[in-house]
PDB file of C-alpha atoms in Angstrom:
ATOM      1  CA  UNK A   1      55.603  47.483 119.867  1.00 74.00           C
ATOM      2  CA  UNK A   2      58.570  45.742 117.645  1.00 79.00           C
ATOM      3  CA  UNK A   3      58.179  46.284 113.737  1.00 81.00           C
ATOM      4  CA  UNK A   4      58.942  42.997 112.109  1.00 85.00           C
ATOM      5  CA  UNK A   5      60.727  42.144 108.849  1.00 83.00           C
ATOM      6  CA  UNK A   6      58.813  41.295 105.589  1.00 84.00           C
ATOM      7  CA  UNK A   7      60.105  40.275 102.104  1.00 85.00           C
ATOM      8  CA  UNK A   8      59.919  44.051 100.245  1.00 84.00           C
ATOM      9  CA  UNK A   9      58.471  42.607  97.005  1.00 88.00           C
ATOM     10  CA  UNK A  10      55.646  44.889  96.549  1.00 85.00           C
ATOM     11  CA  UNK A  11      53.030  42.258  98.572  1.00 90.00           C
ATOM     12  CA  UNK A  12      54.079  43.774 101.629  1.00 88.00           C
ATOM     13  CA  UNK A  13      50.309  44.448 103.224  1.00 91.00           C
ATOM     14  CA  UNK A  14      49.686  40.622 102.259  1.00 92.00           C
ATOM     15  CA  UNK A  15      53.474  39.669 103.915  1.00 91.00           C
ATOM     16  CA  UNK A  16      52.975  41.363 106.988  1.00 90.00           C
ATOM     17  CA  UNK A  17      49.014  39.844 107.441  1.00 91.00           C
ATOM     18  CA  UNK A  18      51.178  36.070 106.802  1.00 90.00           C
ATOM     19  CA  UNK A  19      53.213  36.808 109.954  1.00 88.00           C
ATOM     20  CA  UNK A  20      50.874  38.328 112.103  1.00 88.00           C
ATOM     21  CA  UNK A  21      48.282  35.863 111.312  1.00 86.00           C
ATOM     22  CA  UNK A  22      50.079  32.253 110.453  1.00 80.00           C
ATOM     23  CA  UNK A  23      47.629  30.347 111.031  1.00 82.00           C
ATOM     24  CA  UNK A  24      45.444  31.942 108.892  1.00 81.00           C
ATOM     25  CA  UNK A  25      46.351  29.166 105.330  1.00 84.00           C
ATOM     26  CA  UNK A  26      46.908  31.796 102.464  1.00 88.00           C
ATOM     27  CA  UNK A  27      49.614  32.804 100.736  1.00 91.00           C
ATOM     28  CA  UNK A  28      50.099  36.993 100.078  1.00 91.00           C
ATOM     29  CA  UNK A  29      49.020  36.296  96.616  1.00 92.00           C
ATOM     30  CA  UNK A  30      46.380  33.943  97.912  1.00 93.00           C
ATOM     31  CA  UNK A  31      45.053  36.732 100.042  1.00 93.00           C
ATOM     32  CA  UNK A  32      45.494  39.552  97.328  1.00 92.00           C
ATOM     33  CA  UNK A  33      42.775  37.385  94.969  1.00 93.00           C
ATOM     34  CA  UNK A  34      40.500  37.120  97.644  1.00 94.00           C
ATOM     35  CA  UNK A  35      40.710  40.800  98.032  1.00 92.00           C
ATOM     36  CA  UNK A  36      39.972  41.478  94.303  1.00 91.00           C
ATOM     37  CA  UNK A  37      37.170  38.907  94.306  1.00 93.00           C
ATOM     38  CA  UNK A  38      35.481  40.486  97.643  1.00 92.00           C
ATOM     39  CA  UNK A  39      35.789  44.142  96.243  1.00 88.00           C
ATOM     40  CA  UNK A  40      34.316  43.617  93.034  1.00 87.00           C
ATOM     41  CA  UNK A  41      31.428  41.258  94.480  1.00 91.00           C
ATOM     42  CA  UNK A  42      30.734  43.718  96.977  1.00 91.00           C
ATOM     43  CA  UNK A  43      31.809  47.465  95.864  1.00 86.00           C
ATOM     44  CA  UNK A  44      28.676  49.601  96.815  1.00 87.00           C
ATOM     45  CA  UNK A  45      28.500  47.839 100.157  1.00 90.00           C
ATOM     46  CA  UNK A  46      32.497  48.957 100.898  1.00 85.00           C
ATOM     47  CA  UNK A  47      31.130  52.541  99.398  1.00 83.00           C
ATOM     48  CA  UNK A  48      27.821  52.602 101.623  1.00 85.00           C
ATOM     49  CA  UNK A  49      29.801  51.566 104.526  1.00 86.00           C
ATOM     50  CA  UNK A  50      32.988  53.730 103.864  1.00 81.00           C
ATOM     51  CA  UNK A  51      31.317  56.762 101.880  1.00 79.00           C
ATOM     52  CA  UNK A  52      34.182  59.405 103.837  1.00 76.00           C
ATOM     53  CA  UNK A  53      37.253  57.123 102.485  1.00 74.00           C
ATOM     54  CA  UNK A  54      36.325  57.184  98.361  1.00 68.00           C
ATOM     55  CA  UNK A  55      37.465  61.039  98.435  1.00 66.00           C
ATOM     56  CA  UNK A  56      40.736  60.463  99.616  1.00 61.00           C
ATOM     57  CA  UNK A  57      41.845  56.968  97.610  1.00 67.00           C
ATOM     58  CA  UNK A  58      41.394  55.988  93.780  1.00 65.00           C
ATOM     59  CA  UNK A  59      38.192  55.425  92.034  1.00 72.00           C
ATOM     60  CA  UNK A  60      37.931  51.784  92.334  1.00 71.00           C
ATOM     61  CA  UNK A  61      37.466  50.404  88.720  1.00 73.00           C
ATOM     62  CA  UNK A  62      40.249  52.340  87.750  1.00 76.00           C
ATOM     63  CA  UNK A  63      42.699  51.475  90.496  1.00 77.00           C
ATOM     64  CA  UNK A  64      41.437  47.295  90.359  1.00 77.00           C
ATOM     65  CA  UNK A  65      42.199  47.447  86.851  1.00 78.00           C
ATOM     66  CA  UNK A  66      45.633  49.247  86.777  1.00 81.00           C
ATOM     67  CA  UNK A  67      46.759  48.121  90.026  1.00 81.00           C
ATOM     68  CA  UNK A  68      45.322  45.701  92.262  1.00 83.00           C
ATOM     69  CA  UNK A  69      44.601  43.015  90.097  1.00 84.00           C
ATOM     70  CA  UNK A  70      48.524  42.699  89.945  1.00 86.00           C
ATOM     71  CA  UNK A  71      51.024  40.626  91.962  1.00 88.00           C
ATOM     72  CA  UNK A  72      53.894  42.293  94.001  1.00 88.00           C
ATOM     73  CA  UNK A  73      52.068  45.730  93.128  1.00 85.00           C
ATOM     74  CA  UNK A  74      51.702  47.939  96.382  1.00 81.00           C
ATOM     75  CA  UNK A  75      48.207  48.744  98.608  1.00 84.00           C
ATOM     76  CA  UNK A  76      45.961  50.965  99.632  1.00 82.00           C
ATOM     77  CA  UNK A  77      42.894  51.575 101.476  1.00 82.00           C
ATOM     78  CA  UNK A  78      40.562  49.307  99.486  1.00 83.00           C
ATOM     79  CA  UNK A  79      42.661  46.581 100.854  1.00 89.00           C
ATOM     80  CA  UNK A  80      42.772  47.323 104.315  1.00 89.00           C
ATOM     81  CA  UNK A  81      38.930  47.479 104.600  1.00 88.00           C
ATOM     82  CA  UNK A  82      38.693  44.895 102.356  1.00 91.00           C
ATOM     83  CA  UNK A  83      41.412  42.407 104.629  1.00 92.00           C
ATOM     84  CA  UNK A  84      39.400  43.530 107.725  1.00 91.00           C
ATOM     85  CA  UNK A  85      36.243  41.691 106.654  1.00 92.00           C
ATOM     86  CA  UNK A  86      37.967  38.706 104.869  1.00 92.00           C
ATOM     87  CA  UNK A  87      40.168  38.486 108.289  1.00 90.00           C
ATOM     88  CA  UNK A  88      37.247  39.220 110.835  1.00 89.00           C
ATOM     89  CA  UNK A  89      39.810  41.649 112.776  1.00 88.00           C
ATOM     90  CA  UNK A  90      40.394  45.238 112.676  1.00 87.00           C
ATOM     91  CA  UNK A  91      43.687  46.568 111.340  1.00 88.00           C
ATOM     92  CA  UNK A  92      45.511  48.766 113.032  1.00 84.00           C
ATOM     93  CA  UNK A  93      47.683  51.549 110.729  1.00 79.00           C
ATOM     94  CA  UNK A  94      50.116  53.173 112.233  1.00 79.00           C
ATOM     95  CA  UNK A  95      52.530  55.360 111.459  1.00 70.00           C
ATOM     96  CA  UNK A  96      56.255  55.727 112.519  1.00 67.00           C
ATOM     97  CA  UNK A  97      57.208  58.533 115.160  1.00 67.00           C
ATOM     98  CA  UNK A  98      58.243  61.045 112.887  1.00 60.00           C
ATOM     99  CA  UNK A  99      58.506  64.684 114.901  1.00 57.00           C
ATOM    100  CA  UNK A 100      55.452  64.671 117.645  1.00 51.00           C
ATOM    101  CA  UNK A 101      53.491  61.474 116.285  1.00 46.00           C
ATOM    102  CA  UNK A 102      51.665  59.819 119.516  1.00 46.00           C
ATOM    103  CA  UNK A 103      51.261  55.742 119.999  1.00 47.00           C
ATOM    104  CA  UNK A 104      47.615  54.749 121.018  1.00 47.00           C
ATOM    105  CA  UNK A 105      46.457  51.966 122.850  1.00 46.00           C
ATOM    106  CA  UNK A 106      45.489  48.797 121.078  1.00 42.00           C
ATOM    107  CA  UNK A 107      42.450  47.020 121.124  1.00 44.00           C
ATOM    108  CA  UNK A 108      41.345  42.842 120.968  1.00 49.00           C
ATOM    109  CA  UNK A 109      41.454  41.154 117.638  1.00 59.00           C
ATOM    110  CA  UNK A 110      43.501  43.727 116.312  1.00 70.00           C
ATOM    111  CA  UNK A 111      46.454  43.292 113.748  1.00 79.00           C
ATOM    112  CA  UNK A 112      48.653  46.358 114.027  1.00 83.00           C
ATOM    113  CA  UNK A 113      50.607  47.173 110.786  1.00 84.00           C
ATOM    114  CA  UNK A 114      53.381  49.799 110.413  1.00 83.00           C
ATOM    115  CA  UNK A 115      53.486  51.758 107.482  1.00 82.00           C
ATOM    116  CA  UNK A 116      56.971  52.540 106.897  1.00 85.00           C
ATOM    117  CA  UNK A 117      59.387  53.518 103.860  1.00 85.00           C
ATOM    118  CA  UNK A 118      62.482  51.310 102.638  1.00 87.00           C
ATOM    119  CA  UNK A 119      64.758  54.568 102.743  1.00 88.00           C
ATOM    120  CA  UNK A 120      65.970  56.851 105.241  1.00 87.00           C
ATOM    121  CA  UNK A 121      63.778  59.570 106.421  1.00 87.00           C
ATOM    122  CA  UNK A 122      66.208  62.282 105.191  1.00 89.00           C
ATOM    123  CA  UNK A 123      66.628  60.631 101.454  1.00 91.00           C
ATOM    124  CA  UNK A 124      62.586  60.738 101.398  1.00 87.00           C
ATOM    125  CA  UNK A 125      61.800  63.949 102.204  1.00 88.00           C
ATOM    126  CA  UNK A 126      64.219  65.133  99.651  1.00 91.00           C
ATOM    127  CA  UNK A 127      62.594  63.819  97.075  1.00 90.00           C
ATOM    128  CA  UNK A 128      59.047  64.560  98.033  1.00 86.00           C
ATOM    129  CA  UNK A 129      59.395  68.013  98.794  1.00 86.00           C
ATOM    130  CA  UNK A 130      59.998  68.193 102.279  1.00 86.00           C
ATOM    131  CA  UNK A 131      57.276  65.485 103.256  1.00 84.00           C
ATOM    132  CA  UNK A 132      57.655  62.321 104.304  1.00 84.00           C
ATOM    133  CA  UNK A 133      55.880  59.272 102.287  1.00 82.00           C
ATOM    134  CA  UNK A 134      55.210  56.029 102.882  1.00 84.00           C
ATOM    135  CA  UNK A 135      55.720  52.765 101.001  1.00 85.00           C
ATOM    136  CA  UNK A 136      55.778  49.864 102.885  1.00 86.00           C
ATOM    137  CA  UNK A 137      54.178  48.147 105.698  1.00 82.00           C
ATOM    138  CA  UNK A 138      55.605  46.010 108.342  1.00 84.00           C
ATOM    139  CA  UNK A 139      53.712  44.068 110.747  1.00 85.00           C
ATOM    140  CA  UNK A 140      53.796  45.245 114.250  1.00 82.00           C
ATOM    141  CA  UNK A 141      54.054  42.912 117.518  1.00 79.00           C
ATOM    142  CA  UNK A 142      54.100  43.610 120.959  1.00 73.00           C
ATOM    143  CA  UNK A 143      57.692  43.472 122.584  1.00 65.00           C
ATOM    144  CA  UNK A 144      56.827  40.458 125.124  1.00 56.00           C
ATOM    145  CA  UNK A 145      55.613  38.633 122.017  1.00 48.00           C
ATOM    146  CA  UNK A 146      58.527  38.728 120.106  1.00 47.00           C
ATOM    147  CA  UNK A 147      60.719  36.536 122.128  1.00 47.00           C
ATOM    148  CA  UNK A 148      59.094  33.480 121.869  1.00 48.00           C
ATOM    149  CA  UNK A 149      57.028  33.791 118.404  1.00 51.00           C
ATOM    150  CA  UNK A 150      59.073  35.872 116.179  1.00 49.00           C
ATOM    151  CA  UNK A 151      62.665  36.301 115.332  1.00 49.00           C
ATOM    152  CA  UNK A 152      63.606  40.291 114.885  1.00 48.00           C
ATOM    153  CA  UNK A 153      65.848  41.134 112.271  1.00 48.00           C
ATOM    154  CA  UNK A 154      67.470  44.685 111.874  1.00 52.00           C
ATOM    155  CA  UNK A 155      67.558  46.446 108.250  1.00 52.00           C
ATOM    156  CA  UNK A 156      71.557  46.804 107.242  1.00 51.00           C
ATOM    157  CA  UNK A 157      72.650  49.942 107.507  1.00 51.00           C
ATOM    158  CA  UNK A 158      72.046  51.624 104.229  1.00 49.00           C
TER     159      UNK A 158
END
């Protein structure tokens, strides 16, 4: 799979669904207020379906009103569930290879995002303590795909 280029203004989940899915007629911030809307209409039924992801990611009130509700401002896992149902596909995350990571097969109606980090894996483990942290997403496409759909662009060297 080829990791695309999106704009790295802080809508980068919303950017990389645009590309992978253009026909789909929203904009990122388009697609970020449909997200707020279908999380606060329908909050216990994302908890009842999803009870083993509220340990690991804010308390939703909390991080709609400090963080999602805002434009450019960056994503979690609310919005990935929440993208899956507004989209009708599943959503793929997947991380970089970093030391003995494995690839897995893909499934149909599948949109396979990347998440990434706009610095060099050296520069952010040094200032996380040795890990490595995410904080971006690029869309991901298949290599056969990208000749005819998509043009790649390469990062500048830092």
């Amino acid at each position: 799979m080829e990791p695309l280029i999106t704009n790295l203004d802080g809508n980068c989940l919303y950017n990389a669904i645009t590309v992978l899915m253009p026909n789909f007629e929203a904009s990122p911030i388009k697609l970020r207020v449909r997200a707020n809307v279908e999380l606060a209409v329908k909050l216990k039924d994302y908890q009842q379906t999803y009870p083993h992801c509220t340990d690991f990611i804010d308390p939703f009130p909390q991080y709609q009103r400090t963080e999602m509700i805002y434009d450019k401002n960056y994503s979690t896992l609310w919005e990935i569930l929440v993208l899956c149902n507004i989209l009708q596909c599943s959503i793929r995350s997947v991380y970089p290879k970093i030391k003995e990571d494995a690839d897995d097969a893909g499934i149909q109606h599948q949109q396979s995002l990347m998440w990434t980090h706009t610095a060099e894996e050296d520069t952010v483990r040094a200032v996380n303590y040795g890990m490595w942290v995410p904080n971006h997403f690029v869309p991901l496409v298949y290599h056969y795909d990208t000749k005819s759909l998509f043009k790649i662009e390469q990062h500048p060297p830092p």
